[in-house]
Backbone as a chain_set.jsonl record, in Angstrom:
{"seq": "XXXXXXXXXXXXXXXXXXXXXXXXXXXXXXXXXXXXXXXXXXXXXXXXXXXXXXXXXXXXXXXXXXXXXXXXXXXXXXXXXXXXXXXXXXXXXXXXXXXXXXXXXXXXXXXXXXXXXXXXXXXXXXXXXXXXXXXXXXXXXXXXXXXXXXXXXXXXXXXXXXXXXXXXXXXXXXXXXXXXXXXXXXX", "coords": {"N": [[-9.245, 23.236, -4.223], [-10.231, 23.871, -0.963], [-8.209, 21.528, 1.95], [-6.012, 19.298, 2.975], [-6.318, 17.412, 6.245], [-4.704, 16.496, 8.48], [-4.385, 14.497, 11.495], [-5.78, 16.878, 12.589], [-4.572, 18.845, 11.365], [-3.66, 21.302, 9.061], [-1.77, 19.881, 6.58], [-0.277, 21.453, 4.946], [0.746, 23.216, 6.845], [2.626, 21.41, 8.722], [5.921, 20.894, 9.341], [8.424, 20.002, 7.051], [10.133, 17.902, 7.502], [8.627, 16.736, 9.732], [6.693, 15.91, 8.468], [7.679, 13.802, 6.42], [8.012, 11.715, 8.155], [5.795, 11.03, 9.223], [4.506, 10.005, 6.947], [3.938, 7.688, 4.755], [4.343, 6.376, 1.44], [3.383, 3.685, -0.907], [3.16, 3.221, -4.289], [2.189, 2.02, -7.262], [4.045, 1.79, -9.521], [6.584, 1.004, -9.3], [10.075, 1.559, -7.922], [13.523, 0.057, -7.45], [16.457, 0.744, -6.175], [19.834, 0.413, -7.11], [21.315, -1.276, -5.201], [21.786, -3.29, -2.078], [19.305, -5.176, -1.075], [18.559, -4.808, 1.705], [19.472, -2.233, 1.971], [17.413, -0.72, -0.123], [15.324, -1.439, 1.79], [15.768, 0.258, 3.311], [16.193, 2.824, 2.439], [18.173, 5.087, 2.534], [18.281, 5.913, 5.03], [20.108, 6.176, 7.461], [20.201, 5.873, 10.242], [18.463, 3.201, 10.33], [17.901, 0.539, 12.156], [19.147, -3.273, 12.376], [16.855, -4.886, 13.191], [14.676, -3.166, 12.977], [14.749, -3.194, 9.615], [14.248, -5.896, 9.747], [11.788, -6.321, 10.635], [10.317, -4.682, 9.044], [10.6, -5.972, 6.996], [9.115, -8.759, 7.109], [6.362, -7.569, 8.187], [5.187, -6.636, 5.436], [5.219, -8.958, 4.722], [7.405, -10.028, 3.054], [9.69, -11.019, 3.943], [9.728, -14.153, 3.668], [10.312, -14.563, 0.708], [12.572, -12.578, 0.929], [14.258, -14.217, 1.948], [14.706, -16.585, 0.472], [16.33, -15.14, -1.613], [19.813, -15.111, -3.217], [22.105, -13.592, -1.332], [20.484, -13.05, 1.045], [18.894, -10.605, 2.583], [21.228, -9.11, 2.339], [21.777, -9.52, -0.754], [22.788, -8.058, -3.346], [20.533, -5.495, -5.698], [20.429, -4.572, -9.215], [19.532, -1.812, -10.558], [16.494, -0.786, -11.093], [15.382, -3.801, -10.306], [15.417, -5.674, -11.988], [15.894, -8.559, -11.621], [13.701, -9.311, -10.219], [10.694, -9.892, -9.5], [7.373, -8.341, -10.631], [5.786, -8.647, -8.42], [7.284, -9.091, -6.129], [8.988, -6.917, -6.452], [7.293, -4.961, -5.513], [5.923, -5.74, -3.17], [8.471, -5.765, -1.734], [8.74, -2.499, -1.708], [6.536, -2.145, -0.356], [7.771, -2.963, 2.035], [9.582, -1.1, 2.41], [8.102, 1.371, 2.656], [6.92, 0.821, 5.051], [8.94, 0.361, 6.633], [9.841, 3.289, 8.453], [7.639, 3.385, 10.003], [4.915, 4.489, 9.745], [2.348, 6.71, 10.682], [0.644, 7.236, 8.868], [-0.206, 5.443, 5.808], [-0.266, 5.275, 2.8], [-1.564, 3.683, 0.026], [-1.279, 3.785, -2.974], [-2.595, 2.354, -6.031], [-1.359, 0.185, -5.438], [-1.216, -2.803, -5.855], [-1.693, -3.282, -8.505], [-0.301, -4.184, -10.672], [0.094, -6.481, -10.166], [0.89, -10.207, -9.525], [-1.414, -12.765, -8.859], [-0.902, -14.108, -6.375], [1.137, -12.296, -4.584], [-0.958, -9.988, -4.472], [-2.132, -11.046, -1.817], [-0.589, -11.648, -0.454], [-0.014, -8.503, 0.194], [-2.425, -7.804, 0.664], [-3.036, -9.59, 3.43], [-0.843, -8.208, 5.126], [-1.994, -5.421, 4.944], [-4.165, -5.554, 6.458], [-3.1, -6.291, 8.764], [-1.204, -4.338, 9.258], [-3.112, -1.805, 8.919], [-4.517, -1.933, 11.475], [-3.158, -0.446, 13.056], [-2.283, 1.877, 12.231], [-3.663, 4.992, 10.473], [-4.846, 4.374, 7.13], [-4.784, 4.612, 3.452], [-5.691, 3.916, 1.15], [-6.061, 3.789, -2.475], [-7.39, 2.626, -5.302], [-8.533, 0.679, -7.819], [-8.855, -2.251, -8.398], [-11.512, -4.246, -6.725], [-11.148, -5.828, -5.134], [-8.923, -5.316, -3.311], [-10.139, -3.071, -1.945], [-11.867, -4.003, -0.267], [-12.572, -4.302, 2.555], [-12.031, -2.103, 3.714], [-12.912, 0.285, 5.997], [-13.864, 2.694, 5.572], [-14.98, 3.639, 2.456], [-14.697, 5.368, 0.092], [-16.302, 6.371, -2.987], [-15.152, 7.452, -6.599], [-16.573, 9.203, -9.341], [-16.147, 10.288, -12.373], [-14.998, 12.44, -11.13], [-16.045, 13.127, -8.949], [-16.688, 12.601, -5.03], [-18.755, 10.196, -4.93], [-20.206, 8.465, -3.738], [-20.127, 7.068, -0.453], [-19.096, 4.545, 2.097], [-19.001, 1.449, 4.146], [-18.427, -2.013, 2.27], [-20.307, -3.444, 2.539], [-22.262, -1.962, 3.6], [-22.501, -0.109, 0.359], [-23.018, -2.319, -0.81], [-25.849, -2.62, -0.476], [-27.001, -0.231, -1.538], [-26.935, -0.424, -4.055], [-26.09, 1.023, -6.404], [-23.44, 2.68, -7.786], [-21.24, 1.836, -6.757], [-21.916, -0.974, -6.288], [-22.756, -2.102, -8.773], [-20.401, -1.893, -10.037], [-19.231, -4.124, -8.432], [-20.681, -6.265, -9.384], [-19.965, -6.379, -12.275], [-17.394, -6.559, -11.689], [-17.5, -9.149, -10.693], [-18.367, -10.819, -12.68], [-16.556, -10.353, -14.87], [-14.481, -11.284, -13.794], [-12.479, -9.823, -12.678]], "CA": [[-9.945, 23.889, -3.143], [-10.241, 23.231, 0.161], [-7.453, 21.822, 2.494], [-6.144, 18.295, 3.749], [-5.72, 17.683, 7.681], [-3.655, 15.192, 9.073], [-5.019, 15.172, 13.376], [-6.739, 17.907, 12.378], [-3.947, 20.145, 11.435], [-3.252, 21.037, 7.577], [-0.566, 19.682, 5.56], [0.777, 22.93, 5.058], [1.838, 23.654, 7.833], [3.807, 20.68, 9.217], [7.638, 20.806, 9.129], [8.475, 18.952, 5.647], [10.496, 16.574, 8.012], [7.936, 15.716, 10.183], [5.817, 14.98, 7.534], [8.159, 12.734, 6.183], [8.255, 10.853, 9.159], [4.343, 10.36, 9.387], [3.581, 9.635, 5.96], [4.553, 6.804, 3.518], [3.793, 5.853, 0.251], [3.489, 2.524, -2.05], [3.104, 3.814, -5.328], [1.874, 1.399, -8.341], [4.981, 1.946, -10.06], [7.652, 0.924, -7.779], [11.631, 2.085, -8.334], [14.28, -0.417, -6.983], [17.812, 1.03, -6.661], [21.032, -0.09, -7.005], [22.241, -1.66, -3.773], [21.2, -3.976, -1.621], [17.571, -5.302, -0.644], [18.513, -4.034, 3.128], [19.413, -0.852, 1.56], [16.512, -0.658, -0.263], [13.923, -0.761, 2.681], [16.304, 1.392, 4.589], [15.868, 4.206, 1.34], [19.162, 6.039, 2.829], [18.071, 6.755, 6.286], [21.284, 5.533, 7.763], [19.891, 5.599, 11.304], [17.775, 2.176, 10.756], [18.782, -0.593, 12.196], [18.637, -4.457, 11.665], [15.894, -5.279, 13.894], [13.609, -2.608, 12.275], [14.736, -3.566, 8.531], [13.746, -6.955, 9.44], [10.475, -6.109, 11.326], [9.573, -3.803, 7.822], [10.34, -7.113, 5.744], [8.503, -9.562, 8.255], [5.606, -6.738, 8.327], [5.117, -6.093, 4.743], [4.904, -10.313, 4.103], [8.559, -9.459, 2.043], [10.653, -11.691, 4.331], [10.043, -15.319, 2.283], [11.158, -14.143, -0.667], [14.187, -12.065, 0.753], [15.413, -15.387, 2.246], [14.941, -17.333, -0.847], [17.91, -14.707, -2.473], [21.028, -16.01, -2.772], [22.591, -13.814, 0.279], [18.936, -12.519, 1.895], [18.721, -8.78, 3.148], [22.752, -8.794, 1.161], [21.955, -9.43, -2.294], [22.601, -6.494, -4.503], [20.05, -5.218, -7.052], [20.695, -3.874, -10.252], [18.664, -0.65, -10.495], [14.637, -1.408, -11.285], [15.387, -4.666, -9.791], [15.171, -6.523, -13.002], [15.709, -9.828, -11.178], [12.947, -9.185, -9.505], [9.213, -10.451, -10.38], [6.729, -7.409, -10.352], [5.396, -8.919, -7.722], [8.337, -9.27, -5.204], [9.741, -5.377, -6.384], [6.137, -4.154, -4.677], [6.751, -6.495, -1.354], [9.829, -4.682, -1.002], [8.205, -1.67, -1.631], [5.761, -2.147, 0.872], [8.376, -3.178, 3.176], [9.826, 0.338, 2.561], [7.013, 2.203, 3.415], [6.501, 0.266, 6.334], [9.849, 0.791, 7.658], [9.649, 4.057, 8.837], [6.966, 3.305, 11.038], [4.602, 6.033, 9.452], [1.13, 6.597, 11.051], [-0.283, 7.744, 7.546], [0.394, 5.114, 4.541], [-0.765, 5.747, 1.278], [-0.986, 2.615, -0.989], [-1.764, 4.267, -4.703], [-2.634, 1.533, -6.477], [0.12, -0.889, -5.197], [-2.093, -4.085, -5.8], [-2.819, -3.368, -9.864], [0.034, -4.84, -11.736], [0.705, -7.721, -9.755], [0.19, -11.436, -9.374], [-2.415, -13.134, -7.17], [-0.403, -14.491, -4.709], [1.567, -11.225, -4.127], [-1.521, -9.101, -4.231], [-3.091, -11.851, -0.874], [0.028, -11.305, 0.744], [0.14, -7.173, 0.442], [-3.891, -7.656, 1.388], [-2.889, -9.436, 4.345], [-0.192, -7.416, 5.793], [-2.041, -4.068, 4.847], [-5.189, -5.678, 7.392], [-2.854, -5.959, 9.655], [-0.392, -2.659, 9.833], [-4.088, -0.555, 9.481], [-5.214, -2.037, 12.956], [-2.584, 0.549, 14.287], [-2.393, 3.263, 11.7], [-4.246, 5.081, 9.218], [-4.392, 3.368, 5.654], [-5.422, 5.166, 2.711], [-6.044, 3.106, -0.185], [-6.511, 3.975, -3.668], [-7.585, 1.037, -5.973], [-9.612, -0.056, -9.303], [-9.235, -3.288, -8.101], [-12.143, -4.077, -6.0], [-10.212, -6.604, -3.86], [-8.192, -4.665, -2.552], [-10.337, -2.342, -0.855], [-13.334, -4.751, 0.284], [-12.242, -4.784, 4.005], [-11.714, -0.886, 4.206], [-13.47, 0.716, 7.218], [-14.775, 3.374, 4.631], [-14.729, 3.857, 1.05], [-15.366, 6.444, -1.086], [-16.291, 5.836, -4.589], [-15.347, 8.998, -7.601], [-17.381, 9.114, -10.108], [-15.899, 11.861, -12.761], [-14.001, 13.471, -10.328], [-16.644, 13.543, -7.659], [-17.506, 11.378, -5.196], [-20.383, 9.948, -5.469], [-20.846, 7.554, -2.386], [-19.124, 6.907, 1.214], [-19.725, 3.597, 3.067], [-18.048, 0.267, 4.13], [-18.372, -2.59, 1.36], [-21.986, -3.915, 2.535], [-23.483, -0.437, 3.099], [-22.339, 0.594, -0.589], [-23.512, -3.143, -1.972], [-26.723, -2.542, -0.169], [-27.153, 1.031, -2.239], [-27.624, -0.79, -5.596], [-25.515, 2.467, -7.115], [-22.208, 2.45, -8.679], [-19.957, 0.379, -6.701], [-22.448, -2.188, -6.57], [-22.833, -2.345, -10.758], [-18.699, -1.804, -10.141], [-18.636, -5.51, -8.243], [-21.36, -7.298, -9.923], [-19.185, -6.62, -13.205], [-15.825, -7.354, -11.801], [-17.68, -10.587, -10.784], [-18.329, -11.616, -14.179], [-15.273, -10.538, -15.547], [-13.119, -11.868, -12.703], [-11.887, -8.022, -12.47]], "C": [[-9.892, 23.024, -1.91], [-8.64, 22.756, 0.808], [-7.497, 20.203, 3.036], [-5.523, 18.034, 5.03], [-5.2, 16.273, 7.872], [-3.553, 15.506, 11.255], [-4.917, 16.55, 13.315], [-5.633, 19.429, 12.293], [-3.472, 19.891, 9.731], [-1.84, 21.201, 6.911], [0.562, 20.467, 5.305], [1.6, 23.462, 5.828], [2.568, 23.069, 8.721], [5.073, 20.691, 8.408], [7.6, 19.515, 7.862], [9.42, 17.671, 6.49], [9.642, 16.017, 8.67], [6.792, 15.08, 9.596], [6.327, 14.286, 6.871], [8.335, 11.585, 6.71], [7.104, 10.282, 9.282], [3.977, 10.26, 8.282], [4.268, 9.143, 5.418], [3.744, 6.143, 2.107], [4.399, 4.316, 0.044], [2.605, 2.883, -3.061], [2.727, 2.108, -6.136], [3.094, 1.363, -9.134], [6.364, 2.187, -9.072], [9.338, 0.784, -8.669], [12.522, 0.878, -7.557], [15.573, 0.211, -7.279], [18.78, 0.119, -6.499], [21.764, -0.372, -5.739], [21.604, -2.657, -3.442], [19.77, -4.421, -1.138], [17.406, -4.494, 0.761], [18.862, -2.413, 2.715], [18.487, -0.094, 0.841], [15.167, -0.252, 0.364], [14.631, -0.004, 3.61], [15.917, 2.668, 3.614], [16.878, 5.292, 1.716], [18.786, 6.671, 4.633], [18.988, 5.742, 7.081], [21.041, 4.864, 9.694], [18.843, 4.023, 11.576], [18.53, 1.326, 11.04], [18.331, -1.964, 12.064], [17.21, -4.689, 12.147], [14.382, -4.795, 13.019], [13.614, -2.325, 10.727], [13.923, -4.739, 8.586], [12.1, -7.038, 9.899], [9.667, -5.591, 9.756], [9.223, -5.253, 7.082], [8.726, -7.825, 5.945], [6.964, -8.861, 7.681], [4.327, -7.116, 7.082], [4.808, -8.203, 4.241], [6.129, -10.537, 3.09], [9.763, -10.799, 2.462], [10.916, -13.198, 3.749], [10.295, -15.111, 1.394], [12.791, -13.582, -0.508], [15.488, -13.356, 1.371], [15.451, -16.278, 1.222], [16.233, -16.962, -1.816], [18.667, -15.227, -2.22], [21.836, -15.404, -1.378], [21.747, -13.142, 1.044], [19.357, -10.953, 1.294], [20.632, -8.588, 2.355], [22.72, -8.679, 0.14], [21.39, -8.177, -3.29], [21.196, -6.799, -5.562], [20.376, -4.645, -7.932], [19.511, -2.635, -10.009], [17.677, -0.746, -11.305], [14.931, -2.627, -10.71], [14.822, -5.756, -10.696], [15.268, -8.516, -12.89], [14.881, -10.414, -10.623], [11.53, -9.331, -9.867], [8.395, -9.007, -9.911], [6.273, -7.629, -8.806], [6.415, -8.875, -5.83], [8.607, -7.91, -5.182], [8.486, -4.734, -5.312], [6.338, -4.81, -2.964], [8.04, -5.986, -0.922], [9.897, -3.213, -1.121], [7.165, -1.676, -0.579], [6.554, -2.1, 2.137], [9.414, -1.827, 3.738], [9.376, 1.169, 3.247], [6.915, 1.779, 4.528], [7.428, 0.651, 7.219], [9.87, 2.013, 8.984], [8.662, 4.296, 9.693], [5.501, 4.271, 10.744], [2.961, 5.897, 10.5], [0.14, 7.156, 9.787], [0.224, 6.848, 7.018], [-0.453, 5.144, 3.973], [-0.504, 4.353, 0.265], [-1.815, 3.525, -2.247], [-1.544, 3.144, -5.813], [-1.497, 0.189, -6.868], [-0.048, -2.19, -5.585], [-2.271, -4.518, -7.475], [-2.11, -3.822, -10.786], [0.841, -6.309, -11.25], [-0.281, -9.477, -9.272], [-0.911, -12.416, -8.016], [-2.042, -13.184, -5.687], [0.549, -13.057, -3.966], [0.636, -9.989, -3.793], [-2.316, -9.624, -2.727], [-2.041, -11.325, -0.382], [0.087, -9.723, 0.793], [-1.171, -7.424, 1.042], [-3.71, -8.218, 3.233], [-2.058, -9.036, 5.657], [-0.904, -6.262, 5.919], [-3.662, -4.11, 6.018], [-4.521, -5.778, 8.379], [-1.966, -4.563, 10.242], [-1.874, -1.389, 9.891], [-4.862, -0.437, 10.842], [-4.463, -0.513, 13.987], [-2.214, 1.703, 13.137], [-3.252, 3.841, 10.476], [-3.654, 5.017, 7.77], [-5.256, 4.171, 4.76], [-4.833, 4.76, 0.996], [-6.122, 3.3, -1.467], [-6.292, 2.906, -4.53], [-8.637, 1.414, -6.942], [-9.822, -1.212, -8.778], [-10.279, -3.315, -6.676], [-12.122, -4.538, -4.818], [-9.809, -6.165, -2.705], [-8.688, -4.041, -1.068], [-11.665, -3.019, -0.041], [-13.481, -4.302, 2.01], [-12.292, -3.073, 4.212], [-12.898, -0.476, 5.109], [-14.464, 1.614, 6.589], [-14.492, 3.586, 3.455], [-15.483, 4.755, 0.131], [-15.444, 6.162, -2.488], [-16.467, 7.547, -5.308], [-15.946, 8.305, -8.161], [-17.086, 10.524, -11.326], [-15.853, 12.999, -11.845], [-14.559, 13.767, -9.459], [-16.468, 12.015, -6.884], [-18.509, 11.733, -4.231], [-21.01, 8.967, -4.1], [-19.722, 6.95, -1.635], [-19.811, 5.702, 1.478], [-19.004, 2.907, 3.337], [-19.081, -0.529, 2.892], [-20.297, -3.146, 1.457], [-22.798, -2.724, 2.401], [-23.524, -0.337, 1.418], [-23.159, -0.329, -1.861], [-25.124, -2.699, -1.658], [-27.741, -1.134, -1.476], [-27.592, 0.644, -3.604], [-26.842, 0.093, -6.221], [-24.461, 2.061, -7.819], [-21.632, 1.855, -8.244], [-20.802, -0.84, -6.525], [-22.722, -2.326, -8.274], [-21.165, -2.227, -10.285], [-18.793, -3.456, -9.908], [-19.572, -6.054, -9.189], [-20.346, -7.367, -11.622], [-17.919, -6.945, -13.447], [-16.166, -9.013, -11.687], [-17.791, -11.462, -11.737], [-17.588, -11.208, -14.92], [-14.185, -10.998, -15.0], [-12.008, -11.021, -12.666], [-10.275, -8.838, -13.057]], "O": [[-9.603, 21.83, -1.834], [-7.714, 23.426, 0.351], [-8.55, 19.718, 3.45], [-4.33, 18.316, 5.151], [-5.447, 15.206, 7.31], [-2.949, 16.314, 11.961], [-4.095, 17.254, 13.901], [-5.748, 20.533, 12.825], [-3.087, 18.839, 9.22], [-1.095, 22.168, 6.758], [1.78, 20.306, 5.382], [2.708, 23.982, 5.697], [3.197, 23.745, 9.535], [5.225, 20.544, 7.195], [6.947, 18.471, 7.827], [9.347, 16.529, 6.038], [9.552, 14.8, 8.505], [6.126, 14.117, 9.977], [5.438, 13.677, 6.277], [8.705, 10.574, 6.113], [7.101, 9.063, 9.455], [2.757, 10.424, 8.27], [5.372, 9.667, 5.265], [2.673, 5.538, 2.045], [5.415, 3.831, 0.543], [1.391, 2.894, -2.852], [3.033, 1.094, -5.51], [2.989, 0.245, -9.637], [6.873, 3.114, -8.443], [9.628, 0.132, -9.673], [11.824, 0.702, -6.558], [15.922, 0.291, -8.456], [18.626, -0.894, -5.816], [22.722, 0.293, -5.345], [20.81, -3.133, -4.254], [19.147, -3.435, -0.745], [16.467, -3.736, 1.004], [18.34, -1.503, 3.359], [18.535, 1.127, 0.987], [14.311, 0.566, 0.026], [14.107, 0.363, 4.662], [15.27, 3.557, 4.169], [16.61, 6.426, 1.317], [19.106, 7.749, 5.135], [18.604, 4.594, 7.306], [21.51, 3.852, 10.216], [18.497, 3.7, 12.712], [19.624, 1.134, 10.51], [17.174, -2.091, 11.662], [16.36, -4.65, 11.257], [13.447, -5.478, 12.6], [12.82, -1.493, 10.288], [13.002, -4.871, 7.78], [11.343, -7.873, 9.403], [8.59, -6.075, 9.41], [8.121, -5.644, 6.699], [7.669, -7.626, 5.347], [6.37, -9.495, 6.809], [3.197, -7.566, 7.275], [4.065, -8.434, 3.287], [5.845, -11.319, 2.183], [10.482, -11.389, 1.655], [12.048, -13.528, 3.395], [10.895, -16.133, 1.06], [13.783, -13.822, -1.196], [16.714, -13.456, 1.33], [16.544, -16.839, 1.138], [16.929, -17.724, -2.487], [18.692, -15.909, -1.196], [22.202, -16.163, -0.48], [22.326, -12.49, 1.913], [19.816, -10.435, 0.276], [20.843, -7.491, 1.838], [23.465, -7.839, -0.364], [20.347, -7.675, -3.711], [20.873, -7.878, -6.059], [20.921, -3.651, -7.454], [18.65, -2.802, -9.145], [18.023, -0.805, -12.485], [13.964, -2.426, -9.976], [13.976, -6.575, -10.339], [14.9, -9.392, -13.673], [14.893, -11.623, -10.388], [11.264, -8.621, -10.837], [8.755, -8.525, -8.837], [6.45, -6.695, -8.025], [5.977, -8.636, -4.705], [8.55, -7.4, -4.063], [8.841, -4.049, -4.353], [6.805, -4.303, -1.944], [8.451, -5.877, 0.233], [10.903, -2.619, -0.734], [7.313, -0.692, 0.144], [6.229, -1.431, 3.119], [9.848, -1.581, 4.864], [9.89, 1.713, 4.224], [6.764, 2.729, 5.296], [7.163, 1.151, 8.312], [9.906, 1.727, 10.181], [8.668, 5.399, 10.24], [5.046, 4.785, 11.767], [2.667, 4.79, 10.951], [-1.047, 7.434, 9.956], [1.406, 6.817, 7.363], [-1.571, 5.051, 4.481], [0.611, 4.061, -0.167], [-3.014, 3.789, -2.158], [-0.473, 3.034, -6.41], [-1.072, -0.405, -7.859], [0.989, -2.845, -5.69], [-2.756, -5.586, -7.848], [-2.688, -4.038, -11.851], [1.771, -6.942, -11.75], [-1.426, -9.748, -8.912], [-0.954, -12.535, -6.791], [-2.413, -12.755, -4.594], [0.523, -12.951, -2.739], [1.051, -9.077, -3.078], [-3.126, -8.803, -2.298], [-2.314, -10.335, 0.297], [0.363, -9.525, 1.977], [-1.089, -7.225, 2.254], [-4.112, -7.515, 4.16], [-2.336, -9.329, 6.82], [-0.682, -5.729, 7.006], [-4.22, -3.068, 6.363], [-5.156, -5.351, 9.344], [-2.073, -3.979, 11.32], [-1.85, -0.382, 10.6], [-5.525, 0.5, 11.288], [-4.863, 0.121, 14.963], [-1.657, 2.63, 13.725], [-3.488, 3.089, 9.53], [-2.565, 5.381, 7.327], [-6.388, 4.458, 5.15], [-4.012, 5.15, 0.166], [-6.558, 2.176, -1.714], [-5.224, 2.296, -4.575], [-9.448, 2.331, -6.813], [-11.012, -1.458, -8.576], [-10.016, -2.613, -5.7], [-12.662, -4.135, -3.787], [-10.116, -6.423, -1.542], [-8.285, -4.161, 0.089], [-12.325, -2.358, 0.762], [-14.571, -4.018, 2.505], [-12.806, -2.872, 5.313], [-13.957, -1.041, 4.836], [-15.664, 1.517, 6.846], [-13.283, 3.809, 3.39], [-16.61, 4.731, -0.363], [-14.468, 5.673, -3.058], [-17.239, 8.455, -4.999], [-16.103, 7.106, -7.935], [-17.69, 11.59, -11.201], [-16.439, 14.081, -11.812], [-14.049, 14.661, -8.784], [-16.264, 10.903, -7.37], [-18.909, 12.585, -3.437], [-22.174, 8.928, -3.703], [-18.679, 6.466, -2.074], [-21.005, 5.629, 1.188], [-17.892, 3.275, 2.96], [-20.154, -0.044, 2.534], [-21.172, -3.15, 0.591], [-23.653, -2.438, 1.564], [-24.669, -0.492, 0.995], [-23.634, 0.018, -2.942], [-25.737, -2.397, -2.682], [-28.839, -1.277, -2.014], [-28.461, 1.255, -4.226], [-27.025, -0.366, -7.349], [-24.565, 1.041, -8.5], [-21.141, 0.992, -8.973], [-20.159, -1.88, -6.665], [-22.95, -3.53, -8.396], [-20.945, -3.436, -10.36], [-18.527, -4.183, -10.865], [-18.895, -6.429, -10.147], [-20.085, -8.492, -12.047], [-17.333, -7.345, -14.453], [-15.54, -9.918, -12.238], [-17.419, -12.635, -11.715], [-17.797, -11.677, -16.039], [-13.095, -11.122, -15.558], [-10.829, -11.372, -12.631], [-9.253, -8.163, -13.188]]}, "num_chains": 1, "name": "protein.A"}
């Protein structure tokens, strides 16, 4: 039910290209194909060029790692990117999404199977690309979304409470029992 707007016009009825153009995902389960890392955050859109491959890397916190490969933004992947630490395949997934410039991104739990230091650097790229577009989060981890502007918490498929991170601790309700138990399990 109901209907989602994007500047206040619904989904439906933008051109399937130009909603490709304003919206990007980073998925939790991230695909690497067969080609190169620069071919990779290009995803076949033949029109990018270096500047704004390397801006995506740069962006996305992706670019120390892709110069660590043996020939950078050159070195082939095998397809899943099995050379590739979970952690690094999502940084070049991020740097995907980013490319394209989108004014919508979508992270769906991009943060949840990866290692500390890769989940600080997606946290602090994704504080800075939301200064200039809207970021829409989805997370378990509570990390992730601390900083968000607003947060909705489900609750069996509803939800159950809107706020930023202090309003919601303030509430005593469910995402406050949510942190106090990631705190003592060190989520």
């Amino acid at each position: 039910q109901g209907a989602v707007l994007l500047d206040g016009m619904n989904l439906k009825k933008w051109p399937e290209k130009d909603l490709r153009h304003t919206v990007s995902l980073c998925l939790q389960d991230v695909f690497i194909f067969s080609g190169t890392v620069r071919e990779n955050i290009a995803l076949g859109r033949s029109d990018m060029d270096e500047d704004t491959i390397l801006w995506a890397a740069r962006a996305a916190n992706a670019y120390p790692f892709i110069q660590r490969l043996p020939k950078g933004l050159d070195t082939k992947m095998g397809e899943g990117g099995a050379s590739l630490s979970a952690g690094e395949r999502q940084l070049l997934s991020f740097a995907r999404a980013l490319a394209g410039d989108p004014r919508l991104l979508i992270l769906d739990e991009a943060t949840s199977n990866i290692d500390p230091e890769s989940e600080r650097l997606i946290q602090e790229a994704v504080l800075r690309m939301a200064k200039t577009r809207t970021t829409l989060i989805i997370a378990h981890r509570l990390s992730t979304i601390r900083n968000a502007d607003q947060i909705l918490v489900m609750h069996q498929g509803r939800i159950r409470e809107v706020g930023t991170h202090e309003e919601l601790m303030a509430q005593k309700e469910i995402y406050f029992r949510l942190n106090r138990r990631w705190e003592m399990e060190g989520e």
